[in-house]
CSV table of C-alpha atoms and ligand atoms in Angstrom, one decimal:
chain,number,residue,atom,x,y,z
B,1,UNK,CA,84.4,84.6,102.8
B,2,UNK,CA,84.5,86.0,106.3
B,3,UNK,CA,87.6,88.3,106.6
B,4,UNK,CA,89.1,89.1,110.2
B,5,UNK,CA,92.3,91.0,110.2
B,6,UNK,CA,93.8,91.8,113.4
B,7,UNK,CA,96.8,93.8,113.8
B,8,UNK,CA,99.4,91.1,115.9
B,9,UNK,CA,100.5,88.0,115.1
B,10,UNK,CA,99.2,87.0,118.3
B,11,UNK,CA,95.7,87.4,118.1
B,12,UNK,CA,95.0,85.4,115.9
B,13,UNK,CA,95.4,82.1,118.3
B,14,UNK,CA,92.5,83.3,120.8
B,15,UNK,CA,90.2,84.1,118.0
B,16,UNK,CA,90.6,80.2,116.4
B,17,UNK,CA,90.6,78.6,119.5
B,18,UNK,CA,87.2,80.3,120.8
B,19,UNK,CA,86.0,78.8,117.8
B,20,UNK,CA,87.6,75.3,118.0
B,21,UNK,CA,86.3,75.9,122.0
B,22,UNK,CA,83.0,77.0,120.5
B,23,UNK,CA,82.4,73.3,118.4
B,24,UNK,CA,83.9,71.4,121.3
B,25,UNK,CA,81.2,72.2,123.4
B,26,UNK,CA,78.8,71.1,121.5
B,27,UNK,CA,80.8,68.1,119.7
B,28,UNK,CA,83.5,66.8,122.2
B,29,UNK,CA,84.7,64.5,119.8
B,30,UNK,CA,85.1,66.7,116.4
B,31,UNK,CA,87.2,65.6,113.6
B,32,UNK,CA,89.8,68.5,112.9
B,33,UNK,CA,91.9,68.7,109.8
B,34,UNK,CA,95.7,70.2,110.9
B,35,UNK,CA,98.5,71.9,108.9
B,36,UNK,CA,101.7,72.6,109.3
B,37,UNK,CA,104.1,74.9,108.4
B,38,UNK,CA,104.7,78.4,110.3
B,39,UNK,CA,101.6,80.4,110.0
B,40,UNK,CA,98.9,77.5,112.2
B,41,UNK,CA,101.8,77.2,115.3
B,42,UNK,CA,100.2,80.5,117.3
B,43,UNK,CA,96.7,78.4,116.9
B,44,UNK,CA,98.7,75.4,118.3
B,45,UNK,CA,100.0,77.3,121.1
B,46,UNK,CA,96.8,78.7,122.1
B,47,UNK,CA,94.8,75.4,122.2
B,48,UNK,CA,98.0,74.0,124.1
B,49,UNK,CA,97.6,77.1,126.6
B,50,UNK,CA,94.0,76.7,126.9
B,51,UNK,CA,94.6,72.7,127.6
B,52,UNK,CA,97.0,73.4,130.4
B,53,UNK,CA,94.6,76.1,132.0
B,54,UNK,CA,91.8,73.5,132.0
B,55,UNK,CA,89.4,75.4,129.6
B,56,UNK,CA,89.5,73.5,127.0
B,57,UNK,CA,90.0,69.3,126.3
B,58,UNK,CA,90.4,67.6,123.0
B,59,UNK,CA,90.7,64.4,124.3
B,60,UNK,CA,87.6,63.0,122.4
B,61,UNK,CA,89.1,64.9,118.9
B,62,UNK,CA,89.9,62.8,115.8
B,63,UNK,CA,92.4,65.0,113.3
B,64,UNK,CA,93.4,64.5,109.3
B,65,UNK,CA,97.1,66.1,108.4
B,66,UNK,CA,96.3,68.0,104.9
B,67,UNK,CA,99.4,66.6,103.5
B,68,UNK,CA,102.9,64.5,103.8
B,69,UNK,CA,106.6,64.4,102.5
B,70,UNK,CA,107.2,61.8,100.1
B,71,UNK,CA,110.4,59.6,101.4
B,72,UNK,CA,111.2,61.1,104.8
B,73,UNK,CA,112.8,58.5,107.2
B,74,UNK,CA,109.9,57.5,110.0
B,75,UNK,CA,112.2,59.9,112.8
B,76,UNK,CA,112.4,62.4,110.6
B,77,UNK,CA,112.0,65.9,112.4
B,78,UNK,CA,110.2,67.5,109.3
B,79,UNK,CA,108.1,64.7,108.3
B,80,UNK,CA,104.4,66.7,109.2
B,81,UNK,CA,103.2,63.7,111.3
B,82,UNK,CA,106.2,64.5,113.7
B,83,UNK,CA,106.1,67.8,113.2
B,84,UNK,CA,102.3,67.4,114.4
B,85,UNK,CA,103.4,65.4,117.3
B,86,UNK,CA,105.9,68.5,118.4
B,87,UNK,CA,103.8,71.3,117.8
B,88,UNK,CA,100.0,70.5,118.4
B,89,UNK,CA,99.6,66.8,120.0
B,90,UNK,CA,102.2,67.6,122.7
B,91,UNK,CA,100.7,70.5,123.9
B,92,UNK,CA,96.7,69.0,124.3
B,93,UNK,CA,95.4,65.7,125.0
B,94,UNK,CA,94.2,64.5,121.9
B,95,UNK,CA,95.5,60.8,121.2
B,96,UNK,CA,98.7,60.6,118.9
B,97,UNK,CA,96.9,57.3,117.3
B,98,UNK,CA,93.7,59.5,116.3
B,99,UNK,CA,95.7,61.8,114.4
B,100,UNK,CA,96.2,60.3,110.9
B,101,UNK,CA,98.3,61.1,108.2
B,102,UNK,CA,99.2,60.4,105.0
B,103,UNK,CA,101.9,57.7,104.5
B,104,UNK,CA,104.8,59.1,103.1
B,105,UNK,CA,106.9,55.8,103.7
B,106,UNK,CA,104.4,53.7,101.6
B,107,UNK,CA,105.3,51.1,99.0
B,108,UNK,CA,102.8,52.3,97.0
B,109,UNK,CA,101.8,56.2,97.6
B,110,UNK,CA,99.2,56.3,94.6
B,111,UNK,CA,97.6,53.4,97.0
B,112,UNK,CA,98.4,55.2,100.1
B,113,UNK,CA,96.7,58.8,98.9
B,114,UNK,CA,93.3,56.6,97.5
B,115,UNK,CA,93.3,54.9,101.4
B,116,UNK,CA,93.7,58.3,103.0
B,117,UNK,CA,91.3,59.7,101.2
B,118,UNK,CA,88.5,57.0,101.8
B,119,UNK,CA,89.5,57.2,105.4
B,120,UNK,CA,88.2,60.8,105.6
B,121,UNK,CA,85.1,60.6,103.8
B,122,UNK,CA,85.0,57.2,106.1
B,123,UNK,CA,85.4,59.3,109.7
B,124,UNK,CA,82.0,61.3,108.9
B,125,UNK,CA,84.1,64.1,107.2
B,126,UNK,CA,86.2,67.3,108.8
B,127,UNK,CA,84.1,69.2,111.2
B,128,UNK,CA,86.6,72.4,111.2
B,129,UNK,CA,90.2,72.0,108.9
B,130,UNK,CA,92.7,74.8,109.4
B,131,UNK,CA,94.8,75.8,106.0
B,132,UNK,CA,97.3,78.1,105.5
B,133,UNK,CA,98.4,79.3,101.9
B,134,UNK,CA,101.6,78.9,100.4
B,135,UNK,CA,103.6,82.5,98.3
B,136,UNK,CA,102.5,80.6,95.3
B,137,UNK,CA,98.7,80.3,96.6
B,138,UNK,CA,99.1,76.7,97.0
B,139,UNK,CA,96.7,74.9,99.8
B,140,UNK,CA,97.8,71.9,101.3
B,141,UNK,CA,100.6,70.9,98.7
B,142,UNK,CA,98.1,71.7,95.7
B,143,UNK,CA,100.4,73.6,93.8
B,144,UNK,CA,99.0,75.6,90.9
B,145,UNK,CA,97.8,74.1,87.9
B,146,UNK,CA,96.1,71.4,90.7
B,147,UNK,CA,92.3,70.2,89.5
B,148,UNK,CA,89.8,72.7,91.6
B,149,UNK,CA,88.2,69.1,92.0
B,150,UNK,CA,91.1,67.0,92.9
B,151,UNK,CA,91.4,64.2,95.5
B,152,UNK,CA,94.2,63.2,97.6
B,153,UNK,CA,96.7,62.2,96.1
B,154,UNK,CA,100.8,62.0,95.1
B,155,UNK,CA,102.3,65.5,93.3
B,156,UNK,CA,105.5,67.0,93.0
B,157,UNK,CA,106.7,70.2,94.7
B,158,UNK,CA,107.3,73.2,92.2
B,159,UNK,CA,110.6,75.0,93.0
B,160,UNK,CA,109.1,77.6,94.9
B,161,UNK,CA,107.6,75.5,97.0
B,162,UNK,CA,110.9,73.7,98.3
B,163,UNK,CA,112.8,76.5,98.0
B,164,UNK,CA,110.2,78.3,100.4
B,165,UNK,CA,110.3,75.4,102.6
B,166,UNK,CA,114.1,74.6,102.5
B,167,UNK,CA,114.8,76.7,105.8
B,168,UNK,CA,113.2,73.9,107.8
B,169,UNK,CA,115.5,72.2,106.0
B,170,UNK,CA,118.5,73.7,107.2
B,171,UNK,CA,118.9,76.0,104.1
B,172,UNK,CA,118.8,73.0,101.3
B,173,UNK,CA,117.2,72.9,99.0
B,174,UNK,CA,118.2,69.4,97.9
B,175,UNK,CA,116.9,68.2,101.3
B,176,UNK,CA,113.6,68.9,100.4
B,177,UNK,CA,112.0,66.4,99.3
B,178,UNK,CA,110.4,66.2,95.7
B,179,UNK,CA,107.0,64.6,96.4
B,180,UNK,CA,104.1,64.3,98.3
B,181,UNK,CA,100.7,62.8,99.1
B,182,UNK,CA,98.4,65.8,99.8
B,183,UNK,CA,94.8,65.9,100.3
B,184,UNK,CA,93.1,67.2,96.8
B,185,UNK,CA,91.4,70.5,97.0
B,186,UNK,CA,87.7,68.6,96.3
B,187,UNK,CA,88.7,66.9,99.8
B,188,UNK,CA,89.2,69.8,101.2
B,189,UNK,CA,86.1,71.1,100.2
B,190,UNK,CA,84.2,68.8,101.8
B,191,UNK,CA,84.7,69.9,105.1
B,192,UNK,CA,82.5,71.5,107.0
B,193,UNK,CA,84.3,74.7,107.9
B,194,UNK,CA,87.7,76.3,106.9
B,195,UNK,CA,90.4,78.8,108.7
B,196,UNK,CA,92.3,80.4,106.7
B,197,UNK,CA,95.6,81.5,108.4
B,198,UNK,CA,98.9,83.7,107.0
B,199,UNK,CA,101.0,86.3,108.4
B,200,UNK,CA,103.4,88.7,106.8
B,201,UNK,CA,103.9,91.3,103.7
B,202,UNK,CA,105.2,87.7,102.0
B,203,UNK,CA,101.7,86.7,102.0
B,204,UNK,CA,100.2,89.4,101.1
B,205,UNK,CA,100.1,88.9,97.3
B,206,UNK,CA,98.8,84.9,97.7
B,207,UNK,CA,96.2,86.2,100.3
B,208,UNK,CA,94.9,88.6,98.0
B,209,UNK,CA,94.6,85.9,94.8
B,210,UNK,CA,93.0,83.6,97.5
B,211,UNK,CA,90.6,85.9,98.6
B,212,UNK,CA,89.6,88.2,96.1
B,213,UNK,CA,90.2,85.8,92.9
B,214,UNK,CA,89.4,85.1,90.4
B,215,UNK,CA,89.1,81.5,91.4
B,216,UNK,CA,91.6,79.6,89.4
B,217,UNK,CA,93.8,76.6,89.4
B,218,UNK,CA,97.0,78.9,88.9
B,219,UNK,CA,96.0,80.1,92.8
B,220,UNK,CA,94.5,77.0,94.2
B,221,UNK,CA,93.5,78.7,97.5
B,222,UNK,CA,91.0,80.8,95.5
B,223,UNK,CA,88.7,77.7,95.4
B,224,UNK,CA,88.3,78.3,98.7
B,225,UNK,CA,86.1,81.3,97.2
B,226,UNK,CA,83.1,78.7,96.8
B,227,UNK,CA,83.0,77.0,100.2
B,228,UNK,CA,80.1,78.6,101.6
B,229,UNK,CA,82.2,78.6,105.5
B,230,UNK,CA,85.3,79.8,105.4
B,231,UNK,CA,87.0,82.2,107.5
B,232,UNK,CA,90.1,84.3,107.2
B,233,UNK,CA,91.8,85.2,109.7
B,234,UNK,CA,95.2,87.3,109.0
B,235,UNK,CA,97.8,90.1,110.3
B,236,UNK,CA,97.7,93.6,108.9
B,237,UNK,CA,100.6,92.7,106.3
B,238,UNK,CA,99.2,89.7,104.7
B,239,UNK,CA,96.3,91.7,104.3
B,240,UNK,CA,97.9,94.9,103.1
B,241,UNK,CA,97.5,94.0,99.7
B,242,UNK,CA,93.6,93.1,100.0
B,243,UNK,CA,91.5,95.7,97.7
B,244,UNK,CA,88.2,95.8,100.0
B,245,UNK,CA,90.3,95.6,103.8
B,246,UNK,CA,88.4,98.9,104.7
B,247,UNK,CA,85.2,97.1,103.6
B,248,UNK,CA,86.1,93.7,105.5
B,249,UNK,CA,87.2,96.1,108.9
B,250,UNK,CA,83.9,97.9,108.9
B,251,UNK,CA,82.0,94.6,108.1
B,252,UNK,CA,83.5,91.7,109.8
B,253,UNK,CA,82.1,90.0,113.1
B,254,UNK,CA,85.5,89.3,114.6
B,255,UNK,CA,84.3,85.5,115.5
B,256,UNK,CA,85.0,82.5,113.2
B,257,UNK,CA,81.7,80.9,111.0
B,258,UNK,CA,80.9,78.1,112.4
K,1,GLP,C1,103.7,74.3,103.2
K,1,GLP,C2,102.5,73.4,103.6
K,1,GLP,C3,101.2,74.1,103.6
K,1,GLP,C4,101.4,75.4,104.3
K,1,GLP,C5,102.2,76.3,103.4
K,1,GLP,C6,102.6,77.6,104.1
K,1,GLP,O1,104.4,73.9,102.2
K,1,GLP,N1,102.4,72.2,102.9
K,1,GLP,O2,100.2,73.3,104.2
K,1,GLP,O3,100.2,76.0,104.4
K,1,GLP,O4,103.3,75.6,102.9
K,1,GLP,O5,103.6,77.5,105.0
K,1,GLP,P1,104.0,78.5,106.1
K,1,GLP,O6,102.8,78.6,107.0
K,1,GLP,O7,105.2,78.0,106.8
K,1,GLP,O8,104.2,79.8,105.4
């Protein structure tokens, strides 16, 4: 794994969207997997920066959401398609209605998660999917214990996990909901290139198990150990707990693989 740290916040957004710049110019139409929660928004803001100085278009762009609430109302503010809408396809031109999502209002979510995932494999695959890692080193909503081989499909939040996420949720924890379709971590695997992205001494621990292993379902960001292009890109305190971050400083081309 390629390991850039950088020492703001902030520069981590310039450094992803070169890249994501980078495969646009050669594919103007690239399928690009999205996340959500906290630590991909300074990508977002970039791209949407770059889009408003007329450097950069995704108007051609396809995107996959790793995962989905189970049971949110359609106008819910936290469902991720919305939240998607807010953060990433308000601020670019990419078209709302080629951003897809899991559907977390389905009859039948087991249904739903099979469709998703044969609608990925069914777009030619993710050219370049952004992940960030949860404390628990969950990916997408794979919480530990999730099959290193696993497809999309429906699982239910461990404690952490909604407690973690319960300040988006006004502080409740019985807000949050219980379930969701997420993309497996086999899915994930298949694309073509991953970002890694976290921020913060919170991180530091999950960043370390993701990155320096041992690969195992108990941390299932560390299967990201055996994708042969993934890049991490990460602030000085999520990294602060990394054993070789002299190594990866002296090392590390300070450009995403793409
Ligand atoms: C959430 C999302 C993940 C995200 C992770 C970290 O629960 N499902 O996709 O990467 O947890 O969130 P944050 O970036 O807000 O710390």
């Amino acid at each position: 794994m390629r390991v850039i740290i950088v020492e703001s916040e902030e520069a981590i957004g310039p450094i992803v969207a070169d890249a994501i710049g980078a495969l646009v110019a050669v594919q103007p139409g690239p399928v690009l997997g999205l996340a959500t929660g906290s630590s991909p928004l300074p990508i977002y803001e970039e791209l949407g920066r770059r889009y408003a100085a007329g450097t950069l278009s995704l108007r051609h762009a396809h995107a996959f959401l790793l995962d989905e609430y189970l049971g949110l109302p359609p106008d819910h503010p936290e469902r991720y398609r919305n939240v998607i809408a807010t953060h990433f396809a308000a601020r670019v031109d990419i078209d709302m209605r080629n951003i897809s999502s899991p559907d977390g209002t389905a009859d039948d979510p087991h249904r739903a998660a099979a469709t998703y995932d044969a609608a990925i494999t069914a777009s030619g695959g993710v050219d370049f999917q952004i992940v960030g890692v949860g404390a628990n080193g969950h990916i997408a909503f794979n919480e530990p214990g999730s099959s290193l081989a696993s497809r999309t499909r429906v699982l239910t939040l461990t404690r952490r996990t909604r407690t973690d996420n319960a300040r988006f949720f006004g502080g409740d924890i019985d807000a949050v909901p219980r379930q969701c379709i997420t993309q497996g971590l086999g899915t994930i695997m298949e694309a073509r290139r991953i970002l890694l992205t976290a921020t913060g001494e919170h991180k530091a621990e999950a960043v370390q198990r993701t990155i320096e292993g041992p690969v195992t379902a108990m941390c299932p960001g560390s299967v990201l150990q055996m994708h042969p292009a993934v890049t991490a890109v990460i602030d000085t305190a999520a990294a602060s707990r990394l054993e070789l971050a002299d190594y990866y400083r002296e090392t590390t081309e300070p450009t995403v693989l793409l």
